[in-house]
Amino acid sequence: MDVIVENLTKSFGMQKAISAVSFKARQGEVLGFLGPNGAGKTTTMKIIAGFLFPDCGEVYFGKDSIRKNPARIKQSTGYLSEHNPLYEEMNVVDFLTFIAKLHRIPRYKIDSRVVDILQLCGLEHEKHKNIKELSKGYRQRTGLAQALIHDPEVLILDEPTTGLDPNQIAEIRELIKRIGREKTVILSSHILAEIEATCDRVLIINKGKIVANGTSAELRSKSNAGKTLRVRIGSAGEEDIRQALGALPGIQKLNHPAGSPFFELQSDRETAIEQLIFDTCARNGWYIQELTPVETRLEDIFRQVTQN
Amino acid sequence: MGTIKILIGKELGNYFNSWSIYIGYVVFFCVCGFYAWLSANNLFYIGQATMKPVFAVINWLQFLMISALTMRSFAEEKRNGTLELMLTKPVKTWELIDGKFFSCLLISLIALLLTFPYYVTLAFLGNLDHGTVLLGYFGLLCMAAGYISIGIFASALSRTPVTAFFVHFGIAICFQLLFGMLAEQFNQGFMNSFFNYLSMEEHFDSLSRGILDSRDILYFCSICAIFLSLSRFCIYKNRY
């Protein structure tokens, strides 16, 4: 089921939280939501999940609109909110059974479904504990379990890996990717590596507006930072190399960390800088030991679009 | 209806999982018992087979206890964020409110049933008008329903259970006492009948005297409908 968000606008009093946010999350795709604190990620997620009402704009799940068919949408959506609210006084099994009943899972299927989901989220050993006795990681797993129990078509996860240990983070990422192959997943995170590892497409939101939208590769190519190369040249003095490289046309930045045999140079994308480096070396009788392109990291793109 | 049943099951489970509800029941049972059988003007002393004095005590006790029962309902859900969890599930706001309302009403009904042995004992001791007593119990249940709806509204309005307790107390005392007192201030005329109509005590009195009037039933139904709709409005308002 595709999720289409059109012109979503929401204000809290005088403060505009998001303004004219539009995007599309396709089925079989994990969409990553990135943004600095207070950018409007959580507000957008809460509106998509049907908790907040937008001032204007629409969200469509397939053909259903969030304003006209909220019940049907909620039936096929799993939502894990940022603070992961749970009924503290219930135990894990009772809580998951209660949520399963709310989702109208047939009575005879509930027990087996709860057992499956406990196994999937690694909660078997904690299942009879009250939720208030669980550690943060296990609480997070319980939150994830309640979002997944009815096998939803659309999964909305607001920072799903907070509080988990590294093994569990890897497992959950793997799980999200697996679900994302068939279902629609919208995921927000502060951890850029997580977005890069799990998401097919990235959406960067800043001050309530979408500032970048595309796959990580697309964002890199669109980014106006030039390409970066790492060069190691043998049989020459460092100062000579620095002067020769610095004189090349199209060079934006040349770095030489002290003690390192590598030079890091940034040039604009139009210049065939590799060829120029080769020619320079050939002219001077130097030989190239290493020439590696350094990819622009998502972090740099993030900084670039959110700081302007 | 199915969703409401699931919600009632969960609410009752939560209430009966904690000690406080049992303590509440014991206190309720003991205070009613003390007043009915042991106090200065007990049922033997008045020399009449009537439950009216006991009903008066039950009335005040449940008035106080319903504040404590309902104060947590929405205030705590809002504070813990579980309201967000519920409203992103296929649950309508009114189903959530009704679930809480009926679970509280069931708890009040159980409390009233605890005083049933007093009625049975009295029926053996004297010549009791059964119709009046049963209508009295019905009246108490109607009052409980009214106060529960006010309590849920107070809880939906407030951020913390303590605030909800005082808001509920403030609104409910008007219906319990103040409107009746105001009606007395105006000897007759429109204001007198207006405040008399608003006073819950007045409607309960006619039921406990054994008069089943559709106007009283309508009054209690409207109180519930008005305050439950206001609760729904308060919850909706938070989401805009």
Coordinates of C-alpha atoms in Angstrom, one line a residue:
Chain A
M1 CA 0.0 0.0 0.0
D2 CA 1.5 3.4 -1.0
V3 CA 1.4 6.3 1.4
I4 CA 0.9 9.6 -0.2
V5 CA 1.3 12.8 1.8
E6 CA 0.0 16.0 0.2
N7 CA 0.6 19.5 1.4
L8 CA 0.5 18.6 5.1
T9 CA 0.5 21.7 7.3
K10 CA 0.3 21.8 11.1
S11 CA 0.7 24.6 13.6
F12 CA 0.7 24.5 17.4
G13 CA -0.6 27.9 18.4
M14 CA 1.5 30.5 16.6
Q15 CA 4.3 28.1 15.9
K16 CA 4.3 26.3 12.6
A17 CA 5.4 22.7 13.1
I18 CA 5.3 21.6 9.4
S19 CA 4.4 23.5 6.3
A20 CA 3.3 22.0 3.0
V21 CA 5.0 18.7 3.4
S22 CA 4.4 16.3 0.4
F23 CA 6.0 13.0 -0.3
K24 CA 5.2 9.5 -1.3
A25 CA 6.3 6.2 0.3
R26 CA 5.9 3.3 -2.1
Q27 CA 5.1 -0.2 -1.3
G28 CA 8.3 -2.3 -1.0
E29 CA 10.4 0.6 0.1
V30 CA 11.8 1.8 3.4
L31 CA 11.6 5.6 3.6
G32 CA 14.0 7.2 6.1
F33 CA 13.0 10.5 7.7
L34 CA 15.9 12.6 8.8
G35 CA 16.0 16.0 10.4
P36 CA 17.5 18.0 13.3
N37 CA 15.6 18.3 16.6
G38 CA 12.3 20.1 16.3
A39 CA 12.3 19.8 12.5
G40 CA 8.8 18.3 12.4
K41 CA 9.6 14.6 12.0
T42 CA 7.5 13.4 14.9
T43 CA 4.6 15.8 14.1
T44 CA 4.5 14.4 10.5
M45 CA 4.6 10.8 11.9
K46 CA 1.9 11.5 14.4
I47 CA -0.4 12.9 11.6
I48 CA 0.3 9.9 9.4
A49 CA -0.4 7.5 12.2
G50 CA -3.8 9.3 12.8
F51 CA -3.2 10.7 16.2
L52 CA -3.0 14.4 15.3
F53 CA -5.3 16.1 12.8
P54 CA -3.5 18.3 10.2
D55 CA -4.6 22.0 9.7
C56 CA -4.7 21.3 6.0
G57 CA -3.4 18.7 3.6
E58 CA -4.2 15.0 3.2
V59 CA -2.7 11.6 3.7
Y60 CA -3.8 8.7 1.5
F61 CA -3.1 5.1 2.3
G62 CA -3.8 3.5 -1.1
K63 CA -7.2 5.0 -1.8
D64 CA -8.3 5.7 1.8
S65 CA -7.9 9.1 3.2
I66 CA -6.9 9.8 6.8
R67 CA -9.9 12.2 7.2
K68 CA -12.5 9.9 5.7
N69 CA -11.5 6.3 6.6
P70 CA -9.3 6.6 9.7
A71 CA -10.6 3.3 11.2
R72 CA -9.6 1.3 8.1
I73 CA -6.2 3.0 7.9
K74 CA -5.4 2.3 11.5
Q75 CA -6.4 -1.3 11.1
S76 CA -3.6 -1.7 8.5
T77 CA -1.0 0.5 10.2
G78 CA 1.6 -0.3 12.8
Y79 CA 2.9 2.7 14.8
L80 CA 5.8 2.9 17.3
S81 CA 5.9 6.4 18.7
E82 CA 8.9 8.2 19.9
H83 CA 8.4 7.8 23.7
N84 CA 6.9 4.3 23.3
P85 CA 4.0 4.6 25.7
L86 CA 2.8 1.3 27.1
Y87 CA 0.5 0.2 29.9
E88 CA 3.0 -0.2 32.7
E89 CA 0.8 -2.3 35.0
M90 CA 0.1 -5.0 32.4
N91 CA 2.4 -7.9 31.7
V92 CA 3.9 -8.4 28.2
V93 CA 1.7 -11.3 27.1
D94 CA -1.5 -9.7 28.4
F95 CA -0.6 -6.4 26.7
L96 CA 0.1 -8.0 23.3
T97 CA -3.1 -10.1 23.5
F98 CA -5.1 -6.9 24.3
I99 CA -3.6 -5.1 21.3
A100 CA -4.2 -8.2 19.1
K101 CA -7.8 -8.2 20.1
L102 CA -8.2 -4.5 19.3
H103 CA -6.9 -5.3 15.8
R104 CA -9.6 -7.9 15.4
I105 CA -7.2 -10.8 15.0
P106 CA -9.5 -13.9 15.2
R107 CA -9.5 -15.4 18.7
Y108 CA -8.1 -18.7 17.6
K109 CA -5.1 -17.1 16.0
I110 CA -4.2 -14.7 18.8
D111 CA -2.1 -17.1 21.0
S112 CA 0.0 -18.3 18.1
R113 CA 0.5 -14.8 16.8
V114 CA 1.6 -13.6 20.2
V115 CA 4.1 -16.5 20.5
D116 CA 5.5 -15.7 17.1
I117 CA 5.9 -12.0 17.8
L118 CA 7.5 -12.7 21.2
Q119 CA 10.0 -14.8 19.4
L120 CA 10.6 -12.3 16.6
C121 CA 11.3 -9.5 19.0
G122 CA 13.3 -11.6 21.5
L123 CA 10.9 -11.2 24.4
E124 CA 10.4 -14.9 25.3
H125 CA 12.2 -14.7 28.6
E126 CA 10.5 -11.5 29.7
K127 CA 7.0 -12.3 28.7
H128 CA 5.5 -12.7 32.2
K129 CA 7.1 -9.6 33.6
N130 CA 5.1 -6.4 34.1
I131 CA 6.0 -3.8 31.6
K132 CA 7.1 -1.4 34.3
E133 CA 9.8 -3.9 35.4
L134 CA 11.3 -4.1 31.9
S135 CA 14.6 -2.5 30.9
K136 CA 14.5 0.2 28.3
G137 CA 15.6 -2.1 25.5
Y138 CA 12.9 -4.7 26.4
R139 CA 10.3 -1.9 26.5
Q140 CA 11.4 -0.8 23.1
R141 CA 11.0 -4.4 21.9
T142 CA 7.6 -4.6 23.4
G143 CA 6.7 -1.4 21.6
L144 CA 7.9 -2.9 18.3
A145 CA 6.0 -6.1 19.0
Q146 CA 2.7 -4.2 19.5
A147 CA 3.3 -2.3 16.2
L148 CA 3.9 -5.6 14.3
I149 CA 1.4 -7.9 15.9
H150 CA -1.3 -7.6 13.2
D151 CA 1.2 -7.8 10.4
P152 CA 0.5 -4.3 9.1
E153 CA 0.7 -3.1 5.5
V154 CA 2.3 0.2 6.6
L155 CA 4.8 0.5 9.4
I156 CA 5.6 3.8 11.0
L157 CA 8.5 3.8 13.3
D158 CA 9.7 6.9 15.2
E159 CA 13.3 6.2 16.3
P160 CA 12.9 2.4 16.6
T161 CA 16.3 1.5 17.8
T162 CA 16.7 3.8 20.8
G163 CA 17.9 2.0 23.9
L164 CA 18.7 -1.3 22.1
D165 CA 22.1 -3.1 22.4
P166 CA 24.2 -3.3 19.2
N167 CA 23.2 -6.9 18.5
Q168 CA 19.5 -6.1 18.8
I169 CA 20.0 -3.0 16.6
A170 CA 21.4 -5.1 13.9
E171 CA 18.5 -7.6 14.3
I172 CA 15.9 -4.9 14.2
R173 CA 17.5 -3.3 11.1
E174 CA 17.5 -6.6 9.4
L175 CA 13.8 -7.1 10.4
I176 CA 12.9 -3.7 9.1
K177 CA 14.6 -4.3 5.8
R178 CA 12.9 -7.7 5.5
I179 CA 9.5 -6.1 6.2
G180 CA 10.3 -3.3 3.8
R181 CA 10.7 -5.6 0.9
E182 CA 6.9 -6.3 0.8
K183 CA 5.4 -3.5 2.9
T184 CA 5.7 0.2 3.2
V185 CA 8.0 1.4 6.1
I186 CA 8.4 4.9 7.2
L187 CA 11.2 5.3 9.7
S188 CA 12.7 8.3 11.5
S189 CA 16.1 8.3 13.2
H190 CA 18.8 10.6 14.4
I191 CA 21.4 8.0 13.5
L192 CA 22.5 8.7 10.0
A193 CA 24.3 5.4 9.7
E194 CA 21.0 3.6 10.5
I195 CA 19.2 5.5 7.8
E196 CA 21.9 4.7 5.3
A197 CA 22.0 1.1 6.3
T198 CA 18.2 0.5 6.3
C199 CA 16.5 2.9 4.0
D200 CA 16.0 2.8 0.3
R201 CA 15.1 6.5 0.1
V202 CA 15.9 9.4 2.4
L203 CA 13.8 12.4 3.2
I204 CA 15.5 15.3 5.0
I205 CA 13.2 17.7 6.8
N206 CA 14.2 21.0 8.3
K207 CA 12.1 23.7 10.0
G208 CA 9.0 22.0 8.9
K209 CA 9.9 21.8 5.2
I210 CA 11.3 19.0 3.1
V211 CA 14.8 20.0 1.9
A212 CA 16.0 16.8 0.3
N213 CA 14.3 13.7 -1.1
G214 CA 15.9 10.8 -2.9
T215 CA 18.0 7.7 -2.6
S216 CA 21.4 8.2 -0.8
A217 CA 23.1 8.0 -4.2
E218 CA 20.8 10.6 -5.7
L219 CA 21.4 12.9 -2.8
R220 CA 25.1 12.6 -3.1
S221 CA 25.1 13.4 -6.8
K222 CA 22.8 16.4 -6.3
S223 CA 24.9 17.7 -3.4
N224 CA 27.0 20.7 -4.5
A225 CA 30.0 19.6 -2.6
G226 CA 32.6 18.5 -5.2
K227 CA 34.1 15.1 -5.5
T228 CA 36.8 14.1 -3.1
L229 CA 39.8 12.0 -3.9
R230 CA 42.5 10.5 -1.7
V231 CA 45.9 10.4 -3.3
R232 CA 49.2 8.9 -2.2
I233 CA 52.2 9.7 -4.4
G234 CA 55.6 8.1 -4.0
S235 CA 59.2 9.2 -4.8
A236 CA 58.7 12.9 -4.2
G237 CA 58.9 15.4 -1.4
E238 CA 55.7 16.3 0.3
E239 CA 56.1 20.0 -0.3
D240 CA 56.6 19.4 -4.1
I241 CA 53.5 17.3 -4.2
R242 CA 51.5 19.9 -2.3
Q243 CA 52.6 22.7 -4.7
A244 CA 51.9 20.6 -7.8
L245 CA 48.5 19.5 -6.7
G246 CA 47.5 22.9 -5.4
A247 CA 48.3 24.4 -8.9
L248 CA 45.9 22.1 -10.7
P249 CA 42.8 23.8 -12.1
G250 CA 39.4 23.1 -10.4
I251 CA 40.9 22.3 -7.0
Q252 CA 38.6 23.5 -4.2
K253 CA 40.4 22.2 -1.1
L254 CA 43.7 20.4 -0.5
N255 CA 44.3 18.7 2.8
H256 CA 47.3 16.9 4.1
P257 CA 46.9 15.6 7.6
A258 CA 50.2 15.8 9.4
G259 CA 52.0 12.5 9.5
S260 CA 49.7 10.9 6.9
P261 CA 51.1 9.9 3.5
F262 CA 47.7 10.8 1.9
F263 CA 46.5 14.0 0.4
E264 CA 42.8 14.7 0.3
L265 CA 41.7 16.9 -2.4
Q266 CA 38.3 18.2 -3.4
S267 CA 37.5 19.4 -6.8
D268 CA 34.5 20.5 -8.8
R269 CA 32.6 17.7 -10.5
E270 CA 33.2 18.9 -14.1
T271 CA 37.0 18.7 -14.0
A272 CA 38.6 15.4 -14.9
I273 CA 40.8 15.7 -11.9
E274 CA 42.1 12.1 -12.1
Q275 CA 43.6 12.7 -15.5
L276 CA 45.2 15.9 -14.4
I277 CA 46.8 14.2 -11.4
F278 CA 48.1 11.4 -13.7
D279 CA 49.6 13.9 -16.2
T280 CA 51.3 15.9 -13.4
C281 CA 52.8 12.7 -11.9
A282 CA 53.9 11.5 -15.4
R283 CA 55.6 14.9 -16.1
N284 CA 57.5 14.9 -12.9
G285 CA 58.4 11.2 -12.9
W286 CA 56.4 10.4 -9.8
Y287 CA 54.3 7.4 -9.4
I288 CA 50.8 7.1 -8.0
Q289 CA 50.6 4.6 -5.1
E290 CA 46.9 5.1 -4.4
L291 CA 44.0 7.1 -5.9
T292 CA 40.7 6.5 -4.2
P293 CA 37.4 8.4 -4.7
V294 CA 35.9 9.3 -1.3
E295 CA 32.1 9.3 -1.4
T296 CA 30.2 12.3 0.1
R297 CA 28.7 11.0 3.3
L298 CA 25.1 11.4 4.1
E299 CA 26.2 13.3 7.2
D300 CA 27.8 16.0 5.0
I301 CA 24.6 16.3 2.9
F302 CA 22.6 16.5 6.0
R303 CA 24.7 19.3 7.4
Q304 CA 24.7 21.1 4.1
V305 CA 20.9 21.1 3.7
T306 CA 20.0 21.7 7.3
Q307 CA 22.4 24.5 8.1
N308 CA 21.6 26.8 5.2
Chain B
M1 CA -19.6 -3.0 20.8
G2 CA -16.8 -5.6 20.5
T3 CA -14.1 -3.0 21.0
I4 CA -15.9 -1.5 24.1
K5 CA -16.0 -5.0 25.6
I6 CA -12.3 -5.5 25.0
L7 CA -11.6 -2.1 26.6
I8 CA -13.9 -2.9 29.6
G9 CA -12.0 -6.2 30.1
K10 CA -8.7 -4.4 30.1
E11 CA -9.9 -1.6 32.4
L12 CA -11.4 -4.1 34.9
G13 CA -8.2 -6.2 34.8
N14 CA -6.1 -3.1 35.6
Y15 CA -8.4 -2.0 38.5
F16 CA -8.6 -5.5 40.1
N17 CA -4.9 -6.0 39.7
S18 CA -4.2 -3.3 42.3
W19 CA -4.8 -3.4 46.0
S20 CA -6.5 0.0 46.1
I21 CA -9.8 -1.3 44.7
Y22 CA -10.1 -4.0 47.4
I23 CA -9.2 -1.4 50.1
G24 CA -11.9 0.8 48.6
Y25 CA -14.5 -2.0 48.8
V26 CA -13.6 -2.9 52.4
V27 CA -13.9 0.7 53.5
F28 CA -17.2 1.1 51.6
F29 CA -18.6 -2.1 53.1
C30 CA -17.5 -1.3 56.7
V31 CA -18.6 2.4 56.7
C32 CA -22.0 1.4 55.3
G33 CA -22.3 -1.4 57.8
F34 CA -21.2 0.7 60.7
Y35 CA -23.8 3.4 59.9
A36 CA -26.5 0.8 59.3
W37 CA -26.1 -1.4 62.3
L38 CA -23.8 0.2 64.9
S39 CA -24.2 4.0 64.8
A40 CA -26.4 6.1 67.1
N41 CA -29.3 6.2 64.7
N42 CA -29.0 2.7 63.3
L43 CA -31.7 0.7 61.6
F44 CA -32.9 -0.9 64.9
Y45 CA -33.2 2.5 66.5
I46 CA -35.4 4.2 64.0
G47 CA -38.0 1.4 64.4
Q48 CA -39.0 1.3 60.8
A49 CA -38.0 -1.2 58.1
T50 CA -36.5 1.2 55.6
M51 CA -33.2 1.4 53.8
K52 CA -33.4 5.2 53.3
P53 CA -30.8 6.1 56.0
V54 CA -28.4 3.6 54.5
F55 CA -29.0 5.0 51.0
A56 CA -28.0 8.4 52.3
V57 CA -24.7 7.1 53.5
I58 CA -24.1 5.1 50.3
N59 CA -24.9 8.2 48.3
W60 CA -22.2 10.3 50.0
L61 CA -19.7 7.5 50.1
Q62 CA -20.0 6.8 46.4
F63 CA -19.9 10.5 45.7
L64 CA -16.4 10.7 47.3
M65 CA -15.1 7.3 46.0
I66 CA -16.1 7.9 42.4
S67 CA -13.7 10.9 42.4
A68 CA -10.9 8.6 43.3
L69 CA -12.0 6.0 40.9
T70 CA -12.3 8.2 37.8
M71 CA -9.5 10.7 38.4
R72 CA -6.9 8.5 36.7
S73 CA -8.9 7.5 33.7
F74 CA -7.8 10.0 31.1
A75 CA -5.4 12.2 33.0
E76 CA -3.0 9.4 33.5
E77 CA -3.4 8.1 29.9
K78 CA -2.5 11.6 28.7
R79 CA 0.5 11.9 31.0
N80 CA 1.9 8.5 30.0
G81 CA 1.2 9.0 26.3
T82 CA -1.0 5.8 26.2
L83 CA -3.8 7.9 24.8
E84 CA -1.7 8.2 21.7
L85 CA -1.2 4.5 21.6
M86 CA -4.9 3.9 21.9
L87 CA -5.9 6.5 19.3
T88 CA -3.5 5.1 16.7
K89 CA -5.2 1.7 17.1
P90 CA -8.6 1.1 15.4
V91 CA -10.4 2.5 18.4
K92 CA -12.8 5.4 18.2
T93 CA -12.7 8.2 20.8
W94 CA -16.2 7.4 22.0
E95 CA -15.4 3.7 22.3
L96 CA -12.5 4.6 24.6
I97 CA -14.7 6.9 26.7
D98 CA -17.6 4.3 26.9
G99 CA -15.1 1.6 27.8
K100 CA -14.0 3.7 30.8
F101 CA -17.5 4.7 31.7
F102 CA -18.9 1.2 31.8
S103 CA -16.0 -0.3 33.6
C104 CA -16.4 2.3 36.4
L105 CA -20.1 1.7 36.4
L106 CA -19.5 -2.0 36.9
I107 CA -17.2 -1.3 39.8
S108 CA -19.8 0.9 41.4
L109 CA -22.4 -1.8 40.8
I110 CA -20.3 -4.4 42.6
A111 CA -19.9 -1.9 45.5
L112 CA -23.7 -1.5 45.7
L113 CA -24.1 -5.3 45.6
L114 CA -21.9 -5.5 48.6
T115 CA -24.6 -3.8 50.6
F116 CA -27.2 -6.2 49.4
P117 CA -26.8 -8.4 52.5
Y118 CA -28.1 -5.5 54.6
Y119 CA -31.2 -5.4 52.5
V120 CA -31.7 -9.1 52.9
T121 CA -31.2 -8.9 56.7
L122 CA -33.7 -6.1 56.9
A123 CA -36.2 -7.9 54.8
F124 CA -36.1 -10.8 57.4
L125 CA -36.4 -8.4 60.3
G126 CA -39.3 -6.3 59.2
N127 CA -41.9 -5.7 56.6
L128 CA -39.9 -4.0 53.9
D129 CA -41.3 -2.4 50.7
H130 CA -39.2 -4.3 48.1
G131 CA -40.1 -2.0 45.2
T132 CA -38.9 1.1 47.0
V133 CA -35.6 -0.5 47.9
L134 CA -34.9 -1.8 44.4
L135 CA -35.8 1.6 43.0
G136 CA -33.5 3.2 45.6
Y137 CA -30.7 0.9 44.4
F138 CA -31.5 1.9 40.8
G139 CA -31.4 5.5 41.8
L140 CA -28.0 5.1 43.4
L141 CA -26.7 3.4 40.2
C142 CA -28.1 6.3 38.2
M143 CA -26.3 8.8 40.5
A144 CA -23.1 6.7 40.2
A145 CA -23.4 6.9 36.4
G146 CA -23.9 10.7 36.5
Y147 CA -20.8 11.2 38.8
I148 CA -18.7 8.8 36.7
S149 CA -19.5 10.8 33.6
I150 CA -18.5 14.0 35.4
G151 CA -15.4 12.3 36.7
I152 CA -14.4 11.2 33.2
F153 CA -14.9 14.7 31.9
A154 CA -12.8 16.1 34.8
S155 CA -10.1 13.7 34.0
A156 CA -10.2 14.4 30.2
L157 CA -9.9 18.1 31.1
S158 CA -6.9 17.8 33.5
R159 CA -3.3 17.0 33.2
T160 CA -2.8 15.2 36.5
P161 CA -5.1 12.8 38.5
V162 CA -5.0 15.2 41.5
T163 CA -6.3 18.1 39.5
A164 CA -9.0 15.8 38.1
F165 CA -10.0 14.8 41.6
F166 CA -10.6 18.4 42.6
V167 CA -12.2 19.4 39.3
H168 CA -14.6 16.4 39.7
F169 CA -15.3 17.3 43.3
G170 CA -16.0 20.9 42.4
I171 CA -18.5 20.1 39.6
A172 CA -20.1 17.1 41.4
I173 CA -20.7 19.0 44.7
C174 CA -22.9 21.4 42.7
F175 CA -25.2 18.6 41.6
Q176 CA -25.0 16.9 45.0
L177 CA -25.6 19.8 47.3
L178 CA -25.3 23.4 46.0
F179 CA -28.1 23.3 43.4
G180 CA -30.5 22.0 46.1
M181 CA -29.4 24.7 48.5
L182 CA -29.8 27.4 45.8
A183 CA -33.3 26.1 45.1
E184 CA -34.1 26.6 48.7
Q185 CA -33.0 30.2 48.5
F186 CA -35.7 30.8 45.9
N187 CA -38.9 29.9 47.6
Q188 CA -40.8 29.5 44.4
G189 CA -40.9 30.5 40.7
F190 CA -38.7 29.6 37.8
M191 CA -35.4 29.7 39.6
N192 CA -36.6 27.4 42.3
S193 CA -37.8 24.7 39.8
F194 CA -34.8 25.2 37.6
F195 CA -32.3 24.5 40.4
N196 CA -34.5 21.8 41.8
Y197 CA -34.4 20.1 38.4
L198 CA -30.6 20.4 38.2
S199 CA -30.1 19.0 41.7
M200 CA -29.3 15.3 41.6
E201 CA -30.4 14.8 45.1
E202 CA -33.9 15.8 44.2
H203 CA -34.2 13.2 41.4
F204 CA -32.7 10.5 43.6
D205 CA -35.2 11.3 46.3
S206 CA -38.2 10.7 44.1
L207 CA -36.6 7.3 43.0
S208 CA -35.9 6.3 46.6
R209 CA -39.4 7.1 47.6
G210 CA -40.5 4.5 45.0
I211 CA -41.7 6.8 42.2
L212 CA -40.4 5.8 38.8
D213 CA -40.7 8.9 36.7
S214 CA -39.5 9.1 33.1
R215 CA -38.3 12.6 33.8
D216 CA -35.8 11.4 36.3
I217 CA -34.4 8.8 34.0
L218 CA -34.2 11.4 31.2
Y219 CA -32.3 13.7 33.6
F220 CA -29.7 11.1 34.5
C221 CA -29.3 10.0 30.8
S222 CA -28.8 13.7 29.8
I223 CA -26.2 14.3 32.5
C224 CA -24.2 11.2 31.2
A225 CA -24.7 12.2 27.6
I226 CA -23.6 15.8 28.2
F227 CA -20.5 15.1 30.2
L228 CA -19.4 12.2 28.1
S229 CA -19.7 14.4 25.0
L230 CA -17.8 17.1 26.7
S231 CA -15.0 14.5 27.5
R232 CA -15.0 13.6 23.8
F233 CA -14.7 17.2 22.9
C234 CA -11.7 17.7 25.3
I235 CA -9.9 14.7 23.9
Y236 CA -10.5 15.9 20.3
K237 CA -9.3 19.4 21.1
N238 CA -5.9 18.0 22.2
R239 CA -5.5 16.4 18.9
Y240 CA -6.0 19.6 16.8

